[in-house]
Coordinates of C-alpha atoms and ligand atoms in Angstrom, one line a residue:
M919 CA -22.9 -11.1 1.5
L920 CA -21.5 -11.7 5.0
S921 CA -23.7 -11.5 8.0
Q922 CA -23.2 -8.7 10.6
K923 CA -22.1 -11.4 13.1
T924 CA -19.5 -12.7 10.7
I925 CA -18.2 -9.1 10.1
E926 CA -18.0 -8.5 13.9
I927 CA -16.0 -11.8 14.5
I928 CA -13.6 -11.0 11.6
K929 CA -13.1 -7.4 12.9
S930 CA -12.5 -8.6 16.5
T931 CA -9.8 -11.2 15.3
V932 CA -7.7 -8.5 13.7
P933 CA -5.6 -7.9 16.9
V934 CA -4.9 -11.7 17.2
L935 CA -3.8 -11.7 13.5
E936 CA -1.6 -8.7 14.1
V937 CA 0.3 -10.8 16.7
H938 CA 0.3 -14.1 14.7
G939 CA -0.2 -13.0 11.1
T940 CA 3.3 -13.9 9.9
T941 CA 3.4 -17.2 11.8
I942 CA 0.2 -18.2 10.4
T943 CA 1.2 -17.5 6.8
T944 CA 4.6 -19.2 7.4
V945 CA 2.8 -22.4 8.6
F946 CA 0.4 -21.9 5.7
Y947 CA 3.1 -22.0 3.0
K948 CA 5.0 -24.9 4.6
N949 CA 1.9 -27.0 4.7
L950 CA 0.7 -25.8 1.2
F951 CA 4.0 -26.7 -0.5
E952 CA 4.2 -30.1 1.3
A953 CA 0.7 -30.9 -0.1
Y954 CA 1.0 -29.1 -3.4
P955 CA 4.8 -29.0 -4.4
E956 CA 3.8 -28.2 -8.0
L957 CA 2.8 -24.7 -6.8
L958 CA 6.6 -24.0 -6.4
N959 CA 6.4 -23.7 -10.3
I960 CA 4.5 -20.5 -9.6
F961 CA 6.0 -19.1 -6.4
N962 CA 9.3 -17.4 -6.2
H963 CA 11.6 -19.8 -4.3
A964 CA 14.0 -16.9 -3.5
N965 CA 11.2 -14.9 -2.0
Q966 CA 10.0 -17.9 0.0
K967 CA 13.6 -18.4 1.4
K968 CA 13.7 -14.7 2.5
G969 CA 10.1 -14.7 4.0
R970 CA 9.1 -11.8 1.9
Q971 CA 5.9 -13.4 0.4
Q972 CA 4.8 -14.3 3.9
H973 CA 4.7 -10.7 5.0
A974 CA 3.0 -9.6 1.8
L975 CA 0.2 -12.0 2.3
A976 CA -0.1 -11.4 6.0
N977 CA -0.4 -7.7 5.5
T978 CA -3.0 -8.1 2.8
V979 CA -5.2 -10.5 4.8
L980 CA -5.0 -8.1 7.7
A981 CA -5.9 -5.1 5.5
A982 CA -8.9 -7.1 4.1
A983 CA -10.0 -8.1 7.6
K984 CA -9.9 -4.4 8.6
H985 CA -12.1 -3.4 5.7
I986 CA -14.2 -6.5 5.3
D987 CA -17.4 -4.5 5.3
Q988 CA -16.1 -2.0 2.7
L989 CA -13.7 -4.0 0.5
E990 CA -14.0 -1.4 -2.3
T991 CA -11.6 0.7 -0.2
I992 CA -8.8 -1.8 -0.8
L993 CA -9.7 -2.3 -4.4
P994 CA -6.5 -0.3 -5.6
V995 CA -4.3 -2.7 -3.7
V996 CA -6.2 -5.8 -4.9
K997 CA -5.7 -4.5 -8.5
Q998 CA -2.0 -4.1 -8.0
I999 CA -1.7 -7.6 -6.5
A1000 CA -3.9 -9.0 -9.2
Q1001 CA -1.5 -7.6 -11.9
K1002 CA 1.2 -9.7 -10.3
H1003 CA -1.1 -12.7 -10.1
R1004 CA -2.2 -12.4 -13.7
S1005 CA 1.4 -12.1 -14.8
L1006 CA 2.0 -15.4 -13.1
A1007 CA -0.9 -17.1 -14.4
V1008 CA -2.6 -17.6 -11.0
K1009 CA -6.1 -19.2 -11.8
P1010 CA -9.5 -19.3 -9.9
E1011 CA -8.9 -23.0 -9.2
H1012 CA -5.9 -22.1 -7.1
Y1013 CA -8.0 -20.0 -4.6
P1014 CA -9.9 -22.8 -2.8
I1015 CA -6.5 -24.6 -2.2
V1016 CA -5.0 -21.4 -0.7
G1017 CA -8.2 -20.9 1.3
E1018 CA -8.1 -24.4 2.7
Y1019 CA -4.5 -24.2 3.8
L1020 CA -4.9 -20.7 5.2
L1021 CA -7.7 -21.8 7.4
A1022 CA -5.9 -24.9 8.5
A1023 CA -2.8 -22.7 9.4
I1024 CA -5.1 -20.3 11.5
K1025 CA -6.4 -23.4 13.3
E1026 CA -2.9 -24.8 13.8
V1027 CA -1.4 -21.6 15.3
L1028 CA -4.3 -20.2 17.3
Q1029 CA -5.2 -23.8 18.6
E1030 CA -8.3 -23.6 21.0
A1031 CA -8.5 -19.8 20.4
A1032 CA -9.6 -20.6 16.9
T1033 CA -13.3 -21.7 17.7
E1034 CA -15.5 -23.3 15.1
E1035 CA -17.4 -20.0 14.9
I1036 CA -14.1 -18.0 14.2
L1037 CA -13.1 -20.6 11.5
Q1038 CA -16.4 -20.5 9.9
A1039 CA -16.3 -16.6 9.8
W1040 CA -12.8 -16.7 8.3
G1041 CA -13.8 -19.3 5.7
D1042 CA -16.7 -17.1 4.7
A1043 CA -14.6 -13.9 4.6
Y1044 CA -11.9 -15.6 2.6
G1045 CA -14.5 -16.7 0.1
V1046 CA -15.6 -13.0 -0.3
I1047 CA -12.0 -11.7 -0.6
A1048 CA -11.0 -14.5 -3.1
G1049 CA -14.2 -13.6 -5.1
V1050 CA -13.0 -10.1 -5.5
F1051 CA -9.5 -11.2 -6.6
I1052 CA -10.9 -13.7 -9.0
S1053 CA -13.3 -11.2 -10.7
V1054 CA -10.6 -8.5 -11.0
E1055 CA -8.2 -11.1 -12.5
K1056 CA -10.8 -12.5 -14.9
E1057 CA -11.1 -9.0 -16.3
M1058 CA -7.4 -8.7 -16.7
Y1059 CA -7.0 -12.1 -18.4
D1060 CA -9.9 -11.1 -20.8
Q1061 CA -8.2 -7.9 -21.5
A1062 CA -4.8 -9.5 -22.1
S1063 CA -6.2 -12.0 -24.6
K1064 CA -8.5 -9.7 -26.4
Q1065 CA -5.7 -7.2 -27.0
E1066 CA -4.1 -7.1 -30.4
G1067 CA -1.1 -9.4 -30.3
G1068 CA -2.0 -10.3 -26.7
W1069 CA -2.4 -13.6 -24.9
A1070 CA -3.6 -15.0 -21.6
D1071 CA -1.0 -17.4 -20.2
F1072 CA 2.7 -18.2 -21.0
K1073 CA 3.8 -18.0 -24.6
P1074 CA 7.1 -19.0 -26.1
F1075 CA 9.5 -16.3 -27.2
T1076 CA 12.8 -16.5 -29.1
V1077 CA 15.9 -14.7 -28.1
V1078 CA 16.9 -12.8 -31.2
K1079 CA 19.6 -10.6 -29.8
K1080 CA 21.7 -10.4 -26.6
V1081 CA 23.4 -7.1 -25.9
P1082 CA 25.7 -6.3 -22.9
E1083 CA 24.7 -2.9 -21.6
S1084 CA 27.4 -2.8 -18.9
D1085 CA 29.7 -5.3 -17.0
V1086 CA 26.6 -6.6 -15.1
I1087 CA 23.5 -5.8 -17.2
T1088 CA 22.6 -7.6 -20.5
S1089 CA 19.6 -6.9 -22.7
F1090 CA 17.6 -9.7 -24.2
Y1091 CA 15.5 -9.0 -27.4
L1092 CA 12.6 -11.3 -27.6
K1093 CA 10.2 -12.1 -30.4
P1094 CA 7.2 -14.5 -30.3
A1095 CA 8.3 -17.9 -31.5
N1096 CA 5.1 -18.1 -33.6
G1097 CA 5.9 -15.0 -35.6
E1098 CA 2.8 -13.0 -34.2
G1099 CA 3.0 -9.4 -33.4
I1100 CA 3.7 -7.7 -29.9
P1101 CA 0.9 -6.1 -28.0
A1102 CA 1.0 -2.5 -26.9
F1103 CA 2.0 -2.0 -23.3
L1104 CA 2.3 0.9 -20.8
P1105 CA 5.8 2.2 -20.3
G1106 CA 7.1 0.9 -16.9
Q1107 CA 5.3 -2.4 -17.2
Y1108 CA 7.0 -5.8 -16.8
V1109 CA 6.8 -9.3 -18.1
T1110 CA 7.1 -12.6 -16.2
V1111 CA 9.8 -14.9 -17.7
R1112 CA 9.4 -18.7 -16.8
I1113 CA 12.4 -21.0 -17.2
G1114 CA 13.4 -24.5 -16.3
I1115 CA 17.0 -24.7 -15.3
P1116 CA 18.7 -28.1 -15.7
G1117 CA 19.0 -30.0 -12.4
E1118 CA 16.3 -27.9 -10.7
R1119 CA 13.0 -29.6 -9.8
F1120 CA 10.7 -26.6 -10.2
L1121 CA 10.4 -23.8 -12.8
F1122 CA 11.6 -20.3 -12.0
N1123 CA 9.5 -17.2 -12.6
R1124 CA 11.0 -13.7 -12.6
Q1125 CA 9.5 -10.3 -13.4
Y1126 CA 11.6 -8.0 -15.7
S1127 CA 10.7 -4.5 -16.7
L1128 CA 10.3 -3.9 -20.4
S1129 CA 13.3 -1.6 -21.1
D1130 CA 12.4 -0.2 -24.6
A1131 CA 9.4 1.6 -26.0
A1132 CA 6.2 -0.1 -27.1
G1133 CA 5.5 -0.3 -30.8
K1134 CA 8.5 -2.4 -31.8
D1135 CA 8.5 -5.8 -33.2
Y1136 CA 10.3 -7.2 -30.0
F1137 CA 10.3 -6.9 -26.3
R1138 CA 13.5 -6.0 -24.6
I1139 CA 14.3 -7.0 -21.0
S1140 CA 17.6 -5.9 -19.4
V1141 CA 18.8 -8.3 -16.7
K1142 CA 21.4 -7.6 -13.9
K1143 CA 23.6 -10.6 -13.2
E1144 CA 23.0 -10.9 -9.4
R1145 CA 25.8 -12.3 -7.2
T1146 CA 24.9 -15.8 -6.2
E1147 CA 27.0 -16.2 -3.1
S1148 CA 25.0 -13.6 -1.2
S1149 CA 21.5 -14.2 -2.5
P1150 CA 19.3 -17.0 -4.1
D1151 CA 18.1 -14.2 -6.4
G1152 CA 21.0 -14.8 -8.7
R1153 CA 20.0 -18.4 -9.9
V1154 CA 18.0 -17.1 -12.8
S1155 CA 19.9 -14.0 -13.8
N1156 CA 23.2 -16.1 -13.9
Y1157 CA 21.4 -18.7 -16.0
L1158 CA 20.2 -16.1 -18.4
H1159 CA 23.5 -14.4 -18.7
D1160 CA 25.7 -17.6 -19.0
S1161 CA 23.5 -20.2 -20.6
I1162 CA 20.7 -18.5 -22.6
Q1163 CA 21.8 -17.7 -26.1
V1164 CA 20.4 -16.2 -29.3
G1165 CA 17.8 -18.8 -30.7
D1166 CA 16.9 -20.1 -27.3
S1167 CA 13.3 -20.0 -26.2
L1168 CA 11.8 -18.3 -23.0
D1169 CA 8.2 -18.5 -21.9
L1170 CA 6.6 -15.0 -21.2
T1171 CA 3.2 -13.7 -19.9
A1172 CA 1.8 -10.5 -21.4
P1173 CA 2.9 -7.1 -20.0
A1174 CA 1.6 -6.3 -16.6
G1175 CA 2.1 -3.9 -13.7
H1176 CA 0.7 -0.5 -12.5
F1177 CA 3.9 1.4 -12.4
S1178 CA 3.6 3.8 -15.3
I1179 CA 3.9 7.3 -16.4
D1180 CA 0.9 9.5 -17.5
L1181 CA 1.8 10.4 -21.1
E1182 CA -1.1 12.9 -21.3
K1183 CA 0.5 15.1 -18.6
G1184 CA 2.8 17.9 -19.7
T1185 CA 4.4 18.4 -16.3
P1186 CA 8.2 18.2 -15.9
V1187 CA 9.3 14.6 -15.2
V1188 CA 12.3 13.6 -13.1
F1189 CA 13.5 10.0 -13.2
L1190 CA 15.6 8.9 -10.2
G1191 CA 17.1 5.5 -10.8
G1192 CA 19.5 3.4 -8.6
G1193 CA 21.4 0.5 -10.3
V1194 CA 19.3 -1.9 -12.3
G1195 CA 16.2 0.2 -11.2
I1196 CA 16.9 2.2 -14.3
T1197 CA 15.0 -0.4 -16.5
P1198 CA 11.4 0.8 -16.3
F1199 CA 12.6 4.4 -16.9
M1200 CA 14.1 3.3 -20.2
S1201 CA 10.6 2.5 -21.6
M1202 CA 9.2 5.5 -20.0
V1203 CA 11.8 8.0 -21.2
H1204 CA 11.6 6.6 -24.8
A1205 CA 7.7 6.9 -24.7
V1206 CA 8.1 10.5 -23.5
A1207 CA 10.8 11.3 -26.3
D1208 CA 8.4 9.7 -28.9
Q1209 CA 5.1 11.2 -27.8
T1210 CA 5.7 14.5 -26.0
P1211 CA 9.3 15.5 -26.8
D1212 CA 8.6 19.1 -25.5
R1213 CA 8.1 17.7 -22.0
D1214 CA 10.9 18.7 -19.5
V1215 CA 12.9 15.6 -18.7
Q1216 CA 15.6 15.2 -16.0
F1217 CA 17.2 11.7 -15.8
I1218 CA 19.5 10.9 -12.9
H1219 CA 21.1 7.6 -12.3
A1220 CA 23.2 6.4 -9.5
S1221 CA 25.5 3.4 -9.7
D1222 CA 28.8 2.2 -8.5
N1223 CA 30.9 3.3 -11.4
G1224 CA 31.0 3.6 -15.1
K1225 CA 31.7 0.0 -15.7
V1226 CA 28.4 -1.1 -14.3
Q1227 CA 26.4 1.9 -15.5
P1228 CA 24.1 0.9 -18.4
F1229 CA 22.5 2.6 -21.5
R1230 CA 24.9 5.5 -21.6
R1231 CA 24.9 6.0 -25.3
E1232 CA 21.2 5.4 -25.6
L1233 CA 20.4 8.0 -23.0
T1234 CA 22.9 10.5 -24.3
G1235 CA 21.3 10.0 -27.8
L1236 CA 17.8 11.1 -26.4
A1237 CA 19.1 14.6 -26.4
Q1238 CA 18.4 14.6 -30.2
K1239 CA 14.7 14.1 -29.5
L1240 CA 13.9 15.7 -26.2
E1241 CA 13.7 19.5 -26.4
S1242 CA 14.5 20.1 -22.6
Y1243 CA 16.6 17.3 -21.2
Q1244 CA 19.1 17.0 -18.5
L1245 CA 21.1 13.7 -18.0
A1246 CA 23.2 13.2 -14.8
F1247 CA 25.2 10.3 -13.5
V1248 CA 26.1 9.8 -9.9
F1249 CA 28.9 7.3 -9.1
K1250 CA 29.7 5.9 -5.7
N1251 CA 33.1 4.7 -6.6
P1252 CA 34.2 6.4 -9.9
E1253 CA 37.3 5.4 -11.7
K1254 CA 39.5 8.2 -13.1
E1255 CA 37.9 8.0 -16.5
D1256 CA 34.3 8.0 -15.2
K1257 CA 35.0 11.4 -13.8
Q1258 CA 35.7 12.7 -17.4
L1259 CA 32.3 11.6 -18.7
P1260 CA 30.2 14.6 -19.7
N1261 CA 27.3 13.7 -17.6
F1262 CA 29.1 12.9 -14.5
V1263 CA 27.9 15.2 -11.8
K1264 CA 28.9 13.7 -8.4
E1265 CA 31.0 11.2 -6.6
G1266 CA 29.0 9.5 -3.7
Y1267 CA 25.3 9.3 -3.3
M1268 CA 22.2 10.9 -4.8
D1269 CA 21.6 13.1 -1.8
K1270 CA 19.4 16.0 -0.7
E1271 CA 21.9 18.6 -2.0
L1272 CA 22.0 17.1 -5.5
L1273 CA 18.1 16.6 -5.5
S1274 CA 17.5 20.2 -4.5
L1275 CA 19.0 21.2 -7.9
H1276 CA 16.3 19.2 -9.6
V1277 CA 13.3 19.9 -7.6
K1278 CA 10.6 21.9 -9.6
P1279 CA 7.2 22.8 -8.1
D1280 CA 5.0 20.9 -10.5
A1281 CA 7.3 18.1 -11.4
D1282 CA 6.4 14.3 -11.2
Y1283 CA 9.2 12.1 -9.7
Y1284 CA 9.7 8.5 -10.6
I1285 CA 12.0 6.4 -8.3
C1286 CA 13.2 2.8 -8.8
G1287 CA 16.1 1.1 -7.2
P1288 CA 17.1 -0.8 -4.0
V1289 CA 14.9 -0.3 -1.0
P1290 CA 17.5 1.8 1.0
F1291 CA 18.0 4.0 -2.1
M1292 CA 14.3 4.6 -2.4
K1293 CA 13.7 5.2 1.2
A1294 CA 16.5 7.9 1.2
I1295 CA 15.2 9.6 -2.0
I1296 CA 11.6 9.6 -0.9
T1297 CA 12.6 11.1 2.4
C1298 CA 14.8 13.8 0.7
L1299 CA 12.1 14.8 -1.7
K1300 CA 9.4 15.1 1.0
E1301 CA 11.9 17.3 3.0
L1302 CA 12.4 19.4 -0.1
G1303 CA 8.6 20.0 -0.2
V1304 CA 7.6 17.6 -2.9
E1305 CA 3.9 16.5 -2.6
P1306 CA 3.6 12.8 -2.0
D1307 CA 1.1 12.7 -4.9
N1308 CA 3.9 13.6 -7.2
I1309 CA 6.3 10.8 -5.9
H1310 CA 5.9 7.5 -7.8
Y1311 CA 7.9 4.5 -7.1
E1312 CA 8.3 0.8 -7.7
F1313 CA 10.3 -1.8 -5.7
F1314 CA 11.4 -5.0 -7.5
G1315 CA 9.9 -7.9 -5.6
P1316 CA 6.8 -8.4 -3.4
A1317 CA 5.2 -5.1 -2.6
V1318 CA 6.7 -3.5 0.5
S1319 CA 5.6 -0.5 2.3
L1320 CA 8.1 2.5 2.1
Ligands
HEM1790 C1 1.8 -12.3 -4.8 C2 -1.7 -11.7 -1.7 C3 -4.0 -15.7 -3.6 C4 0.2 -16.7 -5.9 C5 1.1 -11.8 -3.8 C6 1.3 -10.6 -3.1 C7 0.3 -10.5 -2.2 C8 -0.7 -11.5 -2.4 C9 0.1 -9.3 -1.3 C10 2.5 -9.7 -3.4 C11 2.2 -8.7 -4.5 C12 3.4 -8.0 -5.1 O1 4.5 -8.6 -5.1 O2 3.2 -7.0 -5.7 C13 -2.7 -12.7 -1.9 C14 -4.0 -12.9 -1.3 C15 -4.7 -14.0 -1.8 C16 -3.7 -14.6 -2.8 C17 -4.6 -11.9 -0.3 C18 -6.0 -14.6 -1.5 C19 -7.0 -13.9 -1.3 C20 -3.0 -16.3 -4.3 C21 -3.2 -17.6 -4.9 C22 -2.0 -17.9 -5.6 C23 -1.1 -16.9 -5.3 C24 -4.5 -18.4 -4.9 C25 -1.7 -19.2 -6.5 C26 -1.6 -20.3 -6.0 C27 1.0 -15.6 -5.7 C28 2.4 -15.5 -6.3 C29 2.9 -14.3 -6.0 C30 1.8 -13.6 -5.2 C31 3.1 -16.7 -7.1 C32 4.2 -13.7 -6.4 C33 5.1 -13.6 -5.3 C34 6.0 -14.8 -5.1 O3 6.2 -15.7 -6.0 O4 6.6 -14.9 -4.1 N1 -0.2 -12.4 -3.3 N2 -2.6 -13.8 -2.8 N3 -1.7 -15.9 -4.6 N4 0.7 -14.5 -5.1 FE1 -0.9 -14.1 -4.0

């Protein structure tokens, strides 16, 4: 329990943090990785380079500071982050290290403004916040390891099949190397893949959505080959595409993530995917087709052209199972033959005019794709009168506010 005085100090430092929050976490990461370079086996180097994680941590620390006397109100956010932490095998023993370097960074940036009293208050508050994370994560580790076919940390999987889905997306079918079964998972969840790349000092971790339904004897992930020249993101996807072959091993954590579909609901469902953002919808749409095939499903996917557009045959085939199903493709730069495809509906963008044809009063909307795509779609849906509660979305990467 924090004293009233500590709570007051924490709350009064929020405005200071609002000004210096990002600088503090930037200093924090720099010092942390200098002292503990091995933590770069856990953190995403590409996110570090782009400063994304700095913002995510700064925002969360601020949110926690604002709600320090009623942390239960930020529990949903904690659970979401804890899913990511659990999928990266973050452990209780990591928290004091992060706490020490966060406090040292506050001191370094604020200098004399960071009095002993303020530092003491932040030390205590961090302890409380970390305690909440640790206990939520413990529950998740217990759940993951107790589940049938489940496990707690990283476990080796063998690539049993590699299937190109388009010019840029390839699926990897993965089975546990020890021959054990696959745990159930929620449609929309992801796994973390950890790999060592020859010549690289640290391991790489990436989250990939599971792109096939649960209940199979394999996991399927579908990876877009990112362009390396414009982004450090491409290091792993290029290695997977070019160097990982059938028979090779990849380490995986158990499925995690909060972005899922309520399969108990019978309301119409509209999937709005942009590019590789289609992947979580593949497990969702298969789950709906298997479990509630009478549910009204509209699946709209936007991509550049037919060559990069994945899963066309698989999605078309779902018409055999789903009783009320509409499939539509939007291409920004279609080739002549793309315009002949039966499900081609529009050249250009997935815009308000197109969406207005798919808005139904009680439908649930699922959105996944690049940030500008998601922002545009969410704005259009709201303008078309869709209730925010019926809009569900996931961004690939550290959580950002849309
Ligand atoms: C991700 C906050 C402690 C490692 C995140 C995210 C937030 C966050 C907001 C982004 C979540 C998302 O992408 O959905 C915090 C807070 C902490 C804490 C408030 C302390 C109370 C730790 C610790 C570790 C850790 C102790 C391990 C040393 C990571 C990693 C990611 C992450 C590896 C994934 C993002 C990346 O690799 O860039 N954390 N975290 N965090 N956190 Fe934490």
